[in-house]
Coordinates of C-alpha atoms in Angstrom, one line a residue:
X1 CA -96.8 -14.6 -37.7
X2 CA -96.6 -12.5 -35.0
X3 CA -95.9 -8.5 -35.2
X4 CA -93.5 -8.9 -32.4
X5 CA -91.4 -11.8 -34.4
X6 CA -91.7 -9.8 -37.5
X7 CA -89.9 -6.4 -36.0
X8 CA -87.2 -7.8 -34.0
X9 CA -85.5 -11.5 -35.2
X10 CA -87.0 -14.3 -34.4
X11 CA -85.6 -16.3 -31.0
X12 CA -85.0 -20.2 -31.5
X13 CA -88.1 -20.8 -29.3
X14 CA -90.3 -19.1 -31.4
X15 CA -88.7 -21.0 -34.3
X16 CA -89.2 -24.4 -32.6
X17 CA -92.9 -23.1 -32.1
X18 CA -93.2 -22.2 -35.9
X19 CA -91.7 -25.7 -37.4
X20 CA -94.0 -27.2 -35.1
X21 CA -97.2 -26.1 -37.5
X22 CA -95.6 -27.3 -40.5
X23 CA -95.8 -26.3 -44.3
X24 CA -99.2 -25.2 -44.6
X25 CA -99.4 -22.7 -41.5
X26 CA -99.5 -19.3 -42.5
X27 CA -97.1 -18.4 -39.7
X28 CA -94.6 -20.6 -40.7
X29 CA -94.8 -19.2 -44.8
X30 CA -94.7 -15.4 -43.4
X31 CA -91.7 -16.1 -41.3
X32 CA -89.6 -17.5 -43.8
X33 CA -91.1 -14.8 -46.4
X34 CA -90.2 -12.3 -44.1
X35 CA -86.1 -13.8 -43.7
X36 CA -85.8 -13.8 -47.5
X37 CA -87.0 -10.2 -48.0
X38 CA -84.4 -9.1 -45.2
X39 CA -82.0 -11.1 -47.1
X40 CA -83.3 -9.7 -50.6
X41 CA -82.3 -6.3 -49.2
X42 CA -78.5 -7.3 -48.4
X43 CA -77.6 -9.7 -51.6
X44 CA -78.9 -9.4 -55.4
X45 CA -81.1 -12.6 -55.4
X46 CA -82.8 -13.3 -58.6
X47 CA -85.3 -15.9 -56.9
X48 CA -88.1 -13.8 -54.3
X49 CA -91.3 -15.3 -52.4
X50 CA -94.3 -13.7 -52.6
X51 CA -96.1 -12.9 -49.6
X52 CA -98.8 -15.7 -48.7
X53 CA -102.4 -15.2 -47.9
X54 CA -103.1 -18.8 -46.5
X55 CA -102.9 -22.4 -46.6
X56 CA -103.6 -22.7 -49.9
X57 CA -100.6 -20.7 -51.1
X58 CA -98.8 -23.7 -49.5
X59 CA -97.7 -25.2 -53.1
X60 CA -96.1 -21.9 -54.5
X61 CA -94.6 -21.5 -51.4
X62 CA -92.7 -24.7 -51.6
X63 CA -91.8 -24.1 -55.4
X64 CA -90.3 -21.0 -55.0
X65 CA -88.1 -21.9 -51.8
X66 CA -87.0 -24.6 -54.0
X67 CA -85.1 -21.7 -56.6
X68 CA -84.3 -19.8 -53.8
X69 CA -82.1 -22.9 -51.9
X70 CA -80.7 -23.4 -55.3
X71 CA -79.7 -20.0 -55.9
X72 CA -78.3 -19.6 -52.3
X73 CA -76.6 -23.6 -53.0
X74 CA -77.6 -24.8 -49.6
X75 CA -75.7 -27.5 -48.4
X76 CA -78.6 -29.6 -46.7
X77 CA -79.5 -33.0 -49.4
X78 CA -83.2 -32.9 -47.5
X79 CA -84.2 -29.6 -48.9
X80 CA -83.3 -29.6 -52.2
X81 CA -83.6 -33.2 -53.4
X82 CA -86.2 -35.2 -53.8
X83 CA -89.9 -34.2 -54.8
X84 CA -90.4 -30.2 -54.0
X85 CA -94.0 -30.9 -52.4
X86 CA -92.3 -33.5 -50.0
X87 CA -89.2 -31.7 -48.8
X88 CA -90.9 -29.9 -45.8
X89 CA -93.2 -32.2 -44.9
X90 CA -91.5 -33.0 -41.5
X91 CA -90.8 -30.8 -38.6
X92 CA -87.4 -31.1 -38.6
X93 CA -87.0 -30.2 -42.1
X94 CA -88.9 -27.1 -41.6
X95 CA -87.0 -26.0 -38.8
X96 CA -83.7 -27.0 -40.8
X97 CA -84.8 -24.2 -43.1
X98 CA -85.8 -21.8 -40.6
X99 CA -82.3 -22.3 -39.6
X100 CA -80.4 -21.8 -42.7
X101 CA -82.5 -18.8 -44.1
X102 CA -81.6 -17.2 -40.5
X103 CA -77.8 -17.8 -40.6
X104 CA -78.1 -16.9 -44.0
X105 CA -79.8 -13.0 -43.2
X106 CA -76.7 -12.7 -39.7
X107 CA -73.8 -13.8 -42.5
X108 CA -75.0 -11.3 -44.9
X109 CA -75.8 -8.6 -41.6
X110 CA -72.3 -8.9 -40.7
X111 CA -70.9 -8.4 -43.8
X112 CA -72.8 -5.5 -44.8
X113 CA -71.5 -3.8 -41.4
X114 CA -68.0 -5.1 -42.5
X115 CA -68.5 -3.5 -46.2
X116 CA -70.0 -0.5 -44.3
X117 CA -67.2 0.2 -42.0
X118 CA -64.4 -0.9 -44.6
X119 CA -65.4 1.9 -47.0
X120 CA -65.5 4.7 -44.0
X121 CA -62.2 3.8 -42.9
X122 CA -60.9 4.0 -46.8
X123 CA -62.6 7.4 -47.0
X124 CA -60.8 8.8 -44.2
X125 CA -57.2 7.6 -45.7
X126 CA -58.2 9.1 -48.8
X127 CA -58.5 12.5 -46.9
X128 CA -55.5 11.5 -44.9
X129 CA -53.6 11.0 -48.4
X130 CA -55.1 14.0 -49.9
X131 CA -53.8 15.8 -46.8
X132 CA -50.2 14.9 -46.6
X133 CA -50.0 15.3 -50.8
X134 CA -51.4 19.2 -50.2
X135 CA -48.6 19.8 -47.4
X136 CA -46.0 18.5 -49.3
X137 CA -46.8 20.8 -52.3
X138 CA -47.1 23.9 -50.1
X139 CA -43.6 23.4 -48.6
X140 CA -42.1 22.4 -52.2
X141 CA -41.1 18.9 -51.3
X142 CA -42.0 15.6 -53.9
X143 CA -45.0 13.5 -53.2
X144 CA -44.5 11.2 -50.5
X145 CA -43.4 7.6 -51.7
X146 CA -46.4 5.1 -50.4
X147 CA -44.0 2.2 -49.2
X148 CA -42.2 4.9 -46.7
X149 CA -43.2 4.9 -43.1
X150 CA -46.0 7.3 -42.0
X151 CA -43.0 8.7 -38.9
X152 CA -40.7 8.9 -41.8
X153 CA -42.9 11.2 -44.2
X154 CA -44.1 13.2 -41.0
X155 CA -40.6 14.0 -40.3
X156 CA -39.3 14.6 -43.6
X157 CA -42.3 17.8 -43.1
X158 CA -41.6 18.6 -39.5
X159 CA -37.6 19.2 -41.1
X160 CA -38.9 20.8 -44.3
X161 CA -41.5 23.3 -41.4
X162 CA -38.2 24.2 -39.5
X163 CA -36.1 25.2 -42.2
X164 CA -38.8 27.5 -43.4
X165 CA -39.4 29.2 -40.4
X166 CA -36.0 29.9 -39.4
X167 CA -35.8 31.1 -43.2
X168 CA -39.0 33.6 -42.2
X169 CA -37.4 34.8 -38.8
X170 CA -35.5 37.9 -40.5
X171 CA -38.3 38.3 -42.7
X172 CA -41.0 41.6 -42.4
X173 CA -43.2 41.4 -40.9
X174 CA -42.7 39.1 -38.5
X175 CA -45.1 35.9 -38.0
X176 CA -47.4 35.9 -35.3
X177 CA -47.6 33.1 -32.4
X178 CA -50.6 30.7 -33.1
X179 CA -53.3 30.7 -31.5
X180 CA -53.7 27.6 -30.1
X181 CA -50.6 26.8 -28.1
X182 CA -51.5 24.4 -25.5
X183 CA -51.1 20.4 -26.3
X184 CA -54.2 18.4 -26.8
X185 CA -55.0 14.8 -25.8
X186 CA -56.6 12.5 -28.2
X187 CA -59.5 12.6 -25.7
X188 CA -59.6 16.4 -26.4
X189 CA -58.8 16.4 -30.4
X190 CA -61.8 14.1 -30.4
X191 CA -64.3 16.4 -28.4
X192 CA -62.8 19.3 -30.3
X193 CA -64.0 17.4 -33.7
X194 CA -67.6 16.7 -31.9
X195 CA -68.0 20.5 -31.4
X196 CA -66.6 21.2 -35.3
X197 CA -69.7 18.9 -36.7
X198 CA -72.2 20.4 -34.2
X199 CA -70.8 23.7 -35.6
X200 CA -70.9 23.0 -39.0
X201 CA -74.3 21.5 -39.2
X202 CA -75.8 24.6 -37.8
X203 CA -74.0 26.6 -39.8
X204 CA -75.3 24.3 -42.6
X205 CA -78.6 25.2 -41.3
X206 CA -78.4 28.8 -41.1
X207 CA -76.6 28.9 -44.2
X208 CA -79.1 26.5 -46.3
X209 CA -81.7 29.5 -45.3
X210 CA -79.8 32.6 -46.1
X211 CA -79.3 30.7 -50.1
X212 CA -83.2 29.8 -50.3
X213 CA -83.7 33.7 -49.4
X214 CA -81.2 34.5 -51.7
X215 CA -82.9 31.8 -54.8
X216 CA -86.0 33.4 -54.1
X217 CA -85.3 37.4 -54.2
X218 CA -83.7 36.3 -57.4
X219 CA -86.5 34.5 -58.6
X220 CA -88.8 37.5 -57.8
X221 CA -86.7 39.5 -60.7
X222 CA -87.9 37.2 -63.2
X223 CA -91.6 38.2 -62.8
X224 CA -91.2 42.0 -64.1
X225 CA -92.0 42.2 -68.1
X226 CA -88.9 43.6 -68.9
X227 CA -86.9 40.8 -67.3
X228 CA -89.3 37.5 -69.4
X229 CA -87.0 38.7 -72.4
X230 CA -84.1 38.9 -70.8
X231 CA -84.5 35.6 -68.3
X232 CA -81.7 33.5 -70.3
X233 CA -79.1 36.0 -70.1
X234 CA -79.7 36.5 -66.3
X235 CA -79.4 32.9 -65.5
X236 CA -76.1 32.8 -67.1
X237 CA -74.7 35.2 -64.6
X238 CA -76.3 34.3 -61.7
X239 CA -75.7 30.5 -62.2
X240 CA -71.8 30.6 -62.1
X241 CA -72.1 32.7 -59.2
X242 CA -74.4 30.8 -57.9
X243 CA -72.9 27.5 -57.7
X244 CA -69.9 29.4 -56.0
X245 CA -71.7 29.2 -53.1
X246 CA -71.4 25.9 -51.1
X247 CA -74.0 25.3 -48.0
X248 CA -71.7 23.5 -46.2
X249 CA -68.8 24.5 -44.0
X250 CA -65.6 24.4 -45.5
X251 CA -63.1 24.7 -42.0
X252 CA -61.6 21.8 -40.9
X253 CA -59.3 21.4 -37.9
X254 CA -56.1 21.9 -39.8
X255 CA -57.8 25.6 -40.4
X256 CA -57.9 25.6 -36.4
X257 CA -54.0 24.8 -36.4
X258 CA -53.0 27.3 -38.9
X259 CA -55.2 30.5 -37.0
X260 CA -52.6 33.2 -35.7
X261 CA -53.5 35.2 -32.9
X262 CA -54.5 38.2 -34.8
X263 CA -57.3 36.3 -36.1
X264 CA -59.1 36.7 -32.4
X265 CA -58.5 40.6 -32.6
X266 CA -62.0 42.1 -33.0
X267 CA -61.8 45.4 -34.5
X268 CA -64.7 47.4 -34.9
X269 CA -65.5 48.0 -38.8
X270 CA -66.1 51.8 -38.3
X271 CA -62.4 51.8 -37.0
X272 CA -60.1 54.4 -39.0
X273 CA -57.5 52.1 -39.9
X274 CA -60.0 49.8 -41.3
X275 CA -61.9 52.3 -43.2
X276 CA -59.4 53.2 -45.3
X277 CA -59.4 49.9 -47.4
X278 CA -63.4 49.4 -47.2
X279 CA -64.2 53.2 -48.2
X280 CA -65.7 53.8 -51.5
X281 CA -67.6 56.3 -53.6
X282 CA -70.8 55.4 -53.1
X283 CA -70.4 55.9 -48.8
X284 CA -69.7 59.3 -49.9
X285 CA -73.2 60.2 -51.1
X286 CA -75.0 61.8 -49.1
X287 CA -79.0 62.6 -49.3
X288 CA -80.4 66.0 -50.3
X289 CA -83.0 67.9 -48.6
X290 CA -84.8 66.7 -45.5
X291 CA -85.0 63.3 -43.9
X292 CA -88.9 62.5 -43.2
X293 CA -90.0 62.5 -40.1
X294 CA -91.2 58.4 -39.8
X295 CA -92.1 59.0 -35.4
X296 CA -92.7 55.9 -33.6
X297 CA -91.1 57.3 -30.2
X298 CA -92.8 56.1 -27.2
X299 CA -93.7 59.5 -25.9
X300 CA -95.5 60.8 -28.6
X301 CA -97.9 57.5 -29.0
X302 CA -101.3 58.6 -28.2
X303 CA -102.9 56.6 -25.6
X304 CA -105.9 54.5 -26.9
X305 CA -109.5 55.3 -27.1
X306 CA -111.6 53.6 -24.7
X307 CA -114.2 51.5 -25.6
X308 CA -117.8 52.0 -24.5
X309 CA -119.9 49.0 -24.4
X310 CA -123.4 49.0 -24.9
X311 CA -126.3 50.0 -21.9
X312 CA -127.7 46.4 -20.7
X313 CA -131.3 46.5 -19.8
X314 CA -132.8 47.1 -16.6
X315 CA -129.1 48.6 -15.8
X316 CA -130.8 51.7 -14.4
X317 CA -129.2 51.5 -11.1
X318 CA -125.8 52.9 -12.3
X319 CA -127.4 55.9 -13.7
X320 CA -129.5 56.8 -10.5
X321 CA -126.2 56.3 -8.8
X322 CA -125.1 58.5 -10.9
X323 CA -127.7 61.2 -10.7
X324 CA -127.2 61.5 -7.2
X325 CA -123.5 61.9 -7.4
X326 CA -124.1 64.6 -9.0
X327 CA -126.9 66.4 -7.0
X328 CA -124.8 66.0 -4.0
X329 CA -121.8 68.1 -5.7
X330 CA -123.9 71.0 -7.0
X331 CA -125.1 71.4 -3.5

């Protein structure tokens, strides 16, 4: 068979064209090897057909269709009564199994994608479960009932959200405004979703890199020979810490919703006020004696020697040049 047939699925033409050769065609025993192995990789099929070299594979071929159109219980008399060497001896009979093996590999395509897009969707309503139950048990209220109406629950916790922050108003200090306040479109909630994965899988990136640096400088400790006799302990303090560390991002949009505008102040970490929480001891310390001197300042760079290449010969016309320059001057 063709390369172009193989990549892309056959057309009904090139079927036709296929049947037409019968059984014993090589083309005809690689296409239909080449719809059950697409199949195989869809449905657990006990029953396979090997790949065929030529016409004299023509007799396994048929046998093992046979257990294969019994396995799959095809519907059509013609091709699975009757002697097995005889059922594809026409050209309609070959193109009838062309046929099923084809609609076979789209029913089990389409059902795969179904499967596929089933388990997504119960994925996100997991999340969207796992969601609503954390909310609930932050503002103190039972775990929703699952028969209730989504606009019930959601306003059993836009009631619950009111009472607390009129309960907060008198409270010290006061809460700030959040920081985003404008309404967004589904159209925009989506795009804002687009940039948090774009985000977050460069952040993946970046962060995947600062751990492997971080594996390996720990690694290094466990060459010295102080540290081969010590290596078990080591790992059992590094591990825990270790796994601590996720590489990817752990902000949502619901982080995005619960920012307050102080969170965009940018305050510099030399800054007095913010000193006095990170100060310690050890910033305190300060170095004895005098600082080395390490240079590297533009200025004091020496330029670089020039190179002198070596006298080519019969080059004496530079020197006489040369020599009368410098007659001329003494005179």
């Amino acid at each position: 068979m063709e390369a172009e047939d193989v990549q892309g699925f056959p057309s009904m033409k090139t079927f036709a064209e296929v049947a037409e050769a019968g059984v014993s065609s090589p083309r005809f025993m690689t296409l239909c090897s080449w719809l059950v192995s697409e199949l195989r990789t869809l449905c657990r099929l006990e029953e396979d057909v090997s790949p065929v070299q030529g016409p004299e594979d023509a007799e396994t071929f048929q046998i093992e269709i046979s257990g294969l159109l019994g396995e799959l219980h095809c519907p059509y008399p013609s091709l699975t009564t009757g002697d097995v060497l005889a059922r594809l001896s026409t050209q309609d009979h070959c193109l009838q199994l062309l046929y099923f093996l084809s609609s076979e590999l789209m029913a089990a395509r389409l059902q795969a994608r179904k499967t596929l897009q089933s388990a997504k969707q119960d994925d996100k309503n997991n999340e969207a479960v796992r969601e609503l139950h954390q909310i609930c048990h932050v503002l103190g209220m039972p775990e929703p009932d699952p028969a209730s109406p989504v606009a019930q629950v959601m306003d059993d916790i836009g009631s619950q959200v009111s009472e607390a922050l009129t309960a907060a108003q008198g409270l010290e200090p006061q809460w700030t405004a959040p920081l985003l306040k404008a309404p967004l479109t589904s159209e925009q909630w989506k795009a804002l979703d687009q940039i948090k994965q774009v985000l977050g899988a460069e952040y993946q990136c970046r962060r995947h890199m600062m751990l492997t640096r971080f594996d390996v400088t720990v690694a290094s400790f466990h060459w010295s020979e102080r540290a081969k006799n010590r290596s078990t302990a080591m790992s059992e303090a590094f591990q825990p810490l270790r796994q601590s560390l996720p590489e990817n991002s752990q902000l949502c949009l619901s982080h995005l919703l619960a920012a307050r505008e102080d969170f965009s102040r940018i305050v510099k970490t030399s800054s007095e006020a913010l000193r006095r929480k990170t100060s310690c001891a050890i910033n305190k310390v300060l170095m004895k004696g005098s600082v080395p001197d390490r240079g590297g300042r533009p200025n004091e760079i020496e330029a670089p020697m020039p190179t002198w290449e070596k006298r080519r010969e019969g080059g004496g016309g530079g020197g006489q040049r040369w020599a009368k320059w410098g007659k001329k001057k003494k005179k």
